[in-house]
Amino acid sequence: MGRHIHVIGIGAGDPDYLTVQAIEALNTTQVFFAMDKGEQKSDLVALRRQICERFISEPGYRFVELPDPKRSSDGDYRDAVSDWHAERARIWAAAIAAELGPDGVGAFLAWGDPSLYDSTLRILDAIETDVAEVGFTFDVIPGVTAIQALTARHRIPLNEVGEPVLITTGRQLRAQGLSGSAVVMLDADCSFAACPAGTRIWWGAYLGTRDELLVAGTVGEVGPRIVALRAEARARHGWIMDTYLLRAP
Ligand SMILES: C[S@@+](CC[C@H](N)C(=O)[O-])C[C@H]1O[C@@H](n2cnc3c(N)ncnc32)[C@H](O)[C@@H]1O
């Protein structure tokens, strides 16, 4: 059989987002590999442990924490990310080899869905090609993304009839502006504030959790309120995750 890894999408916040497929994969896992993200995001690490406690019926599993190498802030952004991924690949390969027996089953729990702004699949791919001596197979269990959580909680369709939707970051929105509809993720800077006042926004933070915040309106009407709410919530929790959908006027 050989070593096997599940990459399990656990949904973006609410443990009830877990799919039946995810629960089945959790129950066949012996070793959960988790990135140590530092104290700030300890709420998120705790949620992963709660998910295991709640959904695994015969708890014989263990957690192995993997150190997260520091990402360089000097030089080109893409080079820095690529060096960081290579370093992570080395750490993960060593852990898979050391912690999983020849037929062992491991898992990475990916926030939301593993295909969306998540490096787990890229790193496993790099290990398969670059660190070939650590033989393993892996499969992917899809999860509910922050985008689905956002549109469900606002009760809105993602796209306008027959129209495309861009999924982008705050950095790209600032560089390229908005046309049509766009979902913005990974935005620490409230980049929507640079959009025309008539732009419609549906904003959500801590989606699926008891701290969830939702605001909708136009950037002119609700933009300043979102900026203030976001700063206050971030200060109170020590971290924030927010996502929003924009439609150009
Ligand atoms: C590294 S990405 C991971 C996305 C994840 N793989 C997914 O499927 O949603 C993290 C970004 O996702 C968004 N996000 C994730 N969970 C969220 C939540 N519960 N509420 C609001 N935004 C969230 C935020 O934009 C955050 O900056």
Short mmCIF file of N, CA and C in Angstrom, two decimals, residues 31-123:
data_model
loop_
_atom_site.label_atom_id
_atom_site.label_comp_id
_atom_site.label_asym_id
_atom_site.label_seq_id
_atom_site.Cartn_x
_atom_site.Cartn_y
_atom_site.Cartn_z
N VAL A 31 -1.73 10.10 11.84
CA VAL A 31 -0.89 11.23 12.23
C VAL A 31 -1.38 12.51 11.53
N PHE A 32 -1.73 13.52 12.33
CA PHE A 32 -2.09 14.82 11.76
C PHE A 32 -0.88 15.74 11.82
N PHE A 33 -0.49 16.23 10.66
CA PHE A 33 0.62 17.17 10.61
C PHE A 33 0.04 18.59 10.69
N ALA A 34 0.56 19.40 11.59
CA ALA A 34 0.02 20.76 11.75
C ALA A 34 1.17 21.74 11.74
N MET A 35 0.94 22.87 11.07
CA MET A 35 1.95 23.92 11.06
C MET A 35 1.83 24.71 12.35
N ASP A 36 2.99 25.01 12.95
CA ASP A 36 2.98 25.84 14.14
C ASP A 36 2.98 27.30 13.68
N LYS A 37 1.81 27.96 13.83
CA LYS A 37 1.66 29.32 13.29
C LYS A 37 1.92 30.39 14.36
N GLY A 38 2.45 29.98 15.53
CA GLY A 38 2.67 30.99 16.58
C GLY A 38 1.39 31.21 17.37
N GLU A 39 1.50 31.97 18.43
CA GLU A 39 0.39 32.11 19.37
C GLU A 39 -0.81 32.83 18.78
N GLN A 40 -0.55 33.79 17.88
CA GLN A 40 -1.62 34.63 17.35
C GLN A 40 -2.78 33.84 16.81
N LYS A 41 -2.46 32.74 16.11
CA LYS A 41 -3.54 32.00 15.47
C LYS A 41 -3.88 30.75 16.26
N SER A 42 -3.60 30.78 17.57
CA SER A 42 -3.83 29.56 18.34
C SER A 42 -5.30 29.16 18.33
N ASP A 43 -6.22 30.13 18.13
CA ASP A 43 -7.64 29.79 18.02
C ASP A 43 -7.85 28.81 16.87
N LEU A 44 -7.12 29.03 15.77
CA LEU A 44 -7.30 28.19 14.58
C LEU A 44 -6.72 26.79 14.81
N VAL A 45 -5.60 26.73 15.52
CA VAL A 45 -5.00 25.43 15.84
C VAL A 45 -5.97 24.67 16.75
N ALA A 46 -6.55 25.39 17.72
CA ALA A 46 -7.49 24.76 18.67
C ALA A 46 -8.69 24.21 17.91
N LEU A 47 -9.17 24.93 16.90
CA LEU A 47 -10.34 24.46 16.14
C LEU A 47 -10.02 23.13 15.45
N ARG A 48 -8.81 23.01 14.95
CA ARG A 48 -8.44 21.74 14.29
C ARG A 48 -8.49 20.59 15.30
N ARG A 49 -8.00 20.84 16.50
CA ARG A 49 -8.03 19.78 17.53
C ARG A 49 -9.46 19.45 17.91
N GLN A 50 -10.31 20.50 18.02
CA GLN A 50 -11.73 20.25 18.37
C GLN A 50 -12.40 19.39 17.31
N ILE A 51 -12.07 19.67 16.04
CA ILE A 51 -12.67 18.90 14.95
C ILE A 51 -12.31 17.42 15.10
N CYS A 52 -11.05 17.15 15.42
CA CYS A 52 -10.62 15.76 15.59
C CYS A 52 -11.35 15.12 16.77
N GLU A 53 -11.41 15.87 17.88
CA GLU A 53 -12.07 15.31 19.07
C GLU A 53 -13.54 15.00 18.79
N ARG A 54 -14.17 15.89 18.02
CA ARG A 54 -15.62 15.71 17.79
C ARG A 54 -15.94 14.62 16.78
N PHE A 55 -15.12 14.50 15.73
CA PHE A 55 -15.54 13.64 14.61
C PHE A 55 -14.82 12.29 14.54
N ILE A 56 -13.75 12.12 15.34
CA ILE A 56 -13.04 10.83 15.24
C ILE A 56 -13.57 9.89 16.32
N SER A 57 -14.08 8.74 15.87
CA SER A 57 -14.76 7.88 16.84
C SER A 57 -13.80 7.01 17.65
N GLU A 58 -12.65 6.63 17.06
CA GLU A 58 -11.70 5.82 17.85
C GLU A 58 -10.37 6.54 17.89
N PRO A 59 -10.19 7.36 18.91
CA PRO A 59 -9.02 8.24 18.91
C PRO A 59 -7.68 7.53 19.19
N GLY A 60 -7.04 7.07 18.14
CA GLY A 60 -5.70 6.49 18.29
C GLY A 60 -4.69 7.37 17.55
N TYR A 61 -5.12 8.54 17.17
CA TYR A 61 -4.29 9.42 16.33
C TYR A 61 -3.38 10.28 17.20
N ARG A 62 -2.38 10.93 16.52
CA ARG A 62 -1.58 11.93 17.23
C ARG A 62 -1.30 13.10 16.32
N PHE A 63 -0.95 14.22 16.95
CA PHE A 63 -0.60 15.43 16.20
C PHE A 63 0.92 15.59 16.17
N VAL A 64 1.44 16.00 15.03
CA VAL A 64 2.86 16.33 14.94
C VAL A 64 2.95 17.76 14.45
N GLU A 65 3.54 18.62 15.28
CA GLU A 65 3.66 20.04 14.90
C GLU A 65 4.92 20.24 14.06
N LEU A 66 4.76 20.92 12.94
CA LEU A 66 5.90 21.20 12.08
C LEU A 66 6.26 22.67 12.22
N PRO A 67 7.54 22.97 12.44
CA PRO A 67 7.91 24.39 12.56
C PRO A 67 7.68 25.09 11.23
N ASP A 68 7.20 26.32 11.27
CA ASP A 68 6.97 27.08 10.04
C ASP A 68 8.19 27.97 9.81
N PRO A 69 8.97 27.72 8.74
CA PRO A 69 10.16 28.55 8.52
C PRO A 69 9.77 30.01 8.29
N LYS A 70 10.67 30.91 8.63
CA LYS A 70 10.38 32.34 8.44
C LYS A 70 10.43 32.71 6.97
N ARG A 71 9.48 33.54 6.53
CA ARG A 71 9.52 34.00 5.14
C ARG A 71 10.30 35.30 5.10
N SER A 72 11.26 35.36 4.15
CA SER A 72 12.08 36.58 4.04
C SER A 72 11.22 37.73 3.54
N SER A 73 11.43 38.92 4.12
CA SER A 73 10.68 40.09 3.63
C SER A 73 11.55 40.93 2.69
N ASP A 74 12.81 40.46 2.45
CA ASP A 74 13.69 41.20 1.53
C ASP A 74 13.45 40.72 0.10
N GLY A 75 13.78 41.58 -0.86
CA GLY A 75 13.80 41.18 -2.27
C GLY A 75 12.42 40.90 -2.84
N ASP A 76 12.42 40.13 -3.95
CA ASP A 76 11.22 39.87 -4.73
C ASP A 76 10.24 38.97 -3.95
N TYR A 77 8.94 39.33 -3.99
CA TYR A 77 7.91 38.60 -3.24
C TYR A 77 7.84 37.15 -3.69
N ARG A 78 7.81 36.93 -5.04
CA ARG A 78 7.66 35.55 -5.52
C ARG A 78 8.88 34.69 -5.18
N ASP A 79 10.09 35.28 -5.24
CA ASP A 79 11.31 34.53 -4.87
C ASP A 79 11.24 34.14 -3.40
N ALA A 80 10.79 35.10 -2.57
CA ALA A 80 10.72 34.83 -1.13
C ALA A 80 9.74 33.69 -0.87
N VAL A 81 8.58 33.70 -1.56
CA VAL A 81 7.58 32.63 -1.36
C VAL A 81 8.14 31.29 -1.84
N SER A 82 8.87 31.31 -2.96
CA SER A 82 9.39 30.06 -3.50
C SER A 82 10.46 29.47 -2.56
N ASP A 83 11.33 30.32 -1.96
CA ASP A 83 12.33 29.83 -0.99
C ASP A 83 11.64 29.26 0.24
N TRP A 84 10.58 29.94 0.64
CA TRP A 84 9.83 29.53 1.84
C TRP A 84 9.17 28.17 1.59
N HIS A 85 8.59 27.99 0.40
CA HIS A 85 7.98 26.70 0.06
C HIS A 85 9.02 25.58 0.03
N ALA A 86 10.22 25.88 -0.51
CA ALA A 86 11.28 24.86 -0.60
C ALA A 86 11.70 24.43 0.80
N GLU A 87 11.80 25.40 1.70
CA GLU A 87 12.20 25.09 3.08
C GLU A 87 11.11 24.25 3.77
N ARG A 88 9.84 24.64 3.55
CA ARG A 88 8.74 23.86 4.11
C ARG A 88 8.76 22.44 3.57
N ALA A 89 9.02 22.30 2.26
CA ALA A 89 9.04 20.97 1.64
C ALA A 89 10.08 20.08 2.32
N ARG A 90 11.25 20.66 2.62
CA ARG A 90 12.30 19.87 3.29
C ARG A 90 11.83 19.40 4.68
N ILE A 91 11.19 20.34 5.41
CA ILE A 91 10.73 20.01 6.76
C ILE A 91 9.64 18.94 6.70
N TRP A 92 8.69 19.10 5.78
CA TRP A 92 7.58 18.16 5.69
C TRP A 92 8.07 16.78 5.27
N ALA A 93 9.00 16.74 4.32
CA ALA A 93 9.51 15.45 3.83
C ALA A 93 10.15 14.69 4.97
N ALA A 94 10.96 15.40 5.78
CA ALA A 94 11.64 14.74 6.90
C ALA A 94 10.60 14.22 7.90
N ALA A 95 9.54 15.01 8.13
CA ALA A 95 8.51 14.60 9.11
C ALA A 95 7.72 13.40 8.58
N ILE A 96 7.38 13.39 7.31
CA ILE A 96 6.62 12.26 6.75
C ILE A 96 7.46 10.98 6.87
N ALA A 97 8.75 11.10 6.53
CA ALA A 97 9.62 9.93 6.60
C ALA A 97 9.76 9.44 8.04
N ALA A 98 9.88 10.38 8.98
CA ALA A 98 10.14 9.99 10.37
C ALA A 98 8.88 9.51 11.09
N GLU A 99 7.74 10.09 10.78
CA GLU A 99 6.54 9.87 11.62
C GLU A 99 5.58 8.82 11.06
N LEU A 100 5.65 8.55 9.74
CA LEU A 100 4.70 7.58 9.17
C LEU A 100 5.41 6.28 8.85
N GLY A 101 4.85 5.19 9.34
CA GLY A 101 5.39 3.88 8.99
C GLY A 101 5.19 3.60 7.51
N PRO A 102 5.73 2.48 7.01
CA PRO A 102 5.67 2.19 5.56
C PRO A 102 4.25 2.19 4.99
N ASP A 103 3.23 1.83 5.82
CA ASP A 103 1.83 1.86 5.36
C ASP A 103 1.01 2.88 6.15
N GLY A 104 1.69 3.86 6.73
CA GLY A 104 1.00 4.82 7.60
C GLY A 104 0.13 5.79 6.81
N VAL A 105 -0.88 6.31 7.49
CA VAL A 105 -1.77 7.31 6.87
C VAL A 105 -1.66 8.60 7.68
N GLY A 106 -1.30 9.68 6.98
CA GLY A 106 -1.20 11.00 7.61
C GLY A 106 -2.20 11.95 6.99
N ALA A 107 -2.35 13.12 7.59
CA ALA A 107 -3.26 14.11 7.00
C ALA A 107 -2.78 15.52 7.32
N PHE A 108 -3.08 16.40 6.39
CA PHE A 108 -2.98 17.84 6.61
C PHE A 108 -4.39 18.39 6.57
N LEU A 109 -4.76 19.17 7.58
CA LEU A 109 -6.10 19.77 7.61
C LEU A 109 -5.98 21.16 7.02
N ALA A 110 -6.59 21.36 5.86
CA ALA A 110 -6.48 22.67 5.18
C ALA A 110 -7.71 23.51 5.50
N TRP A 111 -7.47 24.73 5.89
CA TRP A 111 -8.57 25.67 6.19
C TRP A 111 -9.40 25.89 4.92
N GLY A 112 -10.72 25.83 5.03
CA GLY A 112 -11.55 26.03 3.84
C GLY A 112 -11.36 24.88 2.88
N ASP A 113 -10.95 25.20 1.65
CA ASP A 113 -10.64 24.18 0.65
C ASP A 113 -9.15 24.26 0.31
N PRO A 114 -8.50 23.10 0.12
CA PRO A 114 -7.05 23.12 -0.12
C PRO A 114 -6.63 23.77 -1.43
N SER A 115 -7.59 24.00 -2.35
CA SER A 115 -7.18 24.55 -3.66
C SER A 115 -7.11 26.07 -3.66
N LEU A 116 -7.57 26.72 -2.57
CA LEU A 116 -7.74 28.17 -2.62
C LEU A 116 -6.76 28.87 -1.68
N TYR A 117 -5.81 29.60 -2.25
CA TYR A 117 -4.80 30.33 -1.47
C TYR A 117 -4.28 29.48 -0.32
N ASP A 118 -3.79 28.32 -0.67
CA ASP A 118 -3.25 27.40 0.33
C ASP A 118 -2.09 26.68 -0.32
N SER A 119 -0.97 26.57 0.38
CA SER A 119 0.22 26.01 -0.28
C SER A 119 0.40 24.51 -0.06
N THR A 120 -0.50 23.87 0.69
CA THR A 120 -0.29 22.45 1.01
C THR A 120 -0.06 21.60 -0.24
N LEU A 121 -0.92 21.76 -1.26
CA LEU A 121 -0.80 20.89 -2.45
C LEU A 121 0.48 21.17 -3.22
N ARG A 122 0.87 22.44 -3.28
CA ARG A 122 2.13 22.78 -3.98
C ARG A 122 3.31 22.14 -3.27
N ILE A 123 3.29 22.18 -1.94
CA ILE A 123 4.43 21.63 -1.19
C ILE A 123 4.48 20.10 -1.33
#
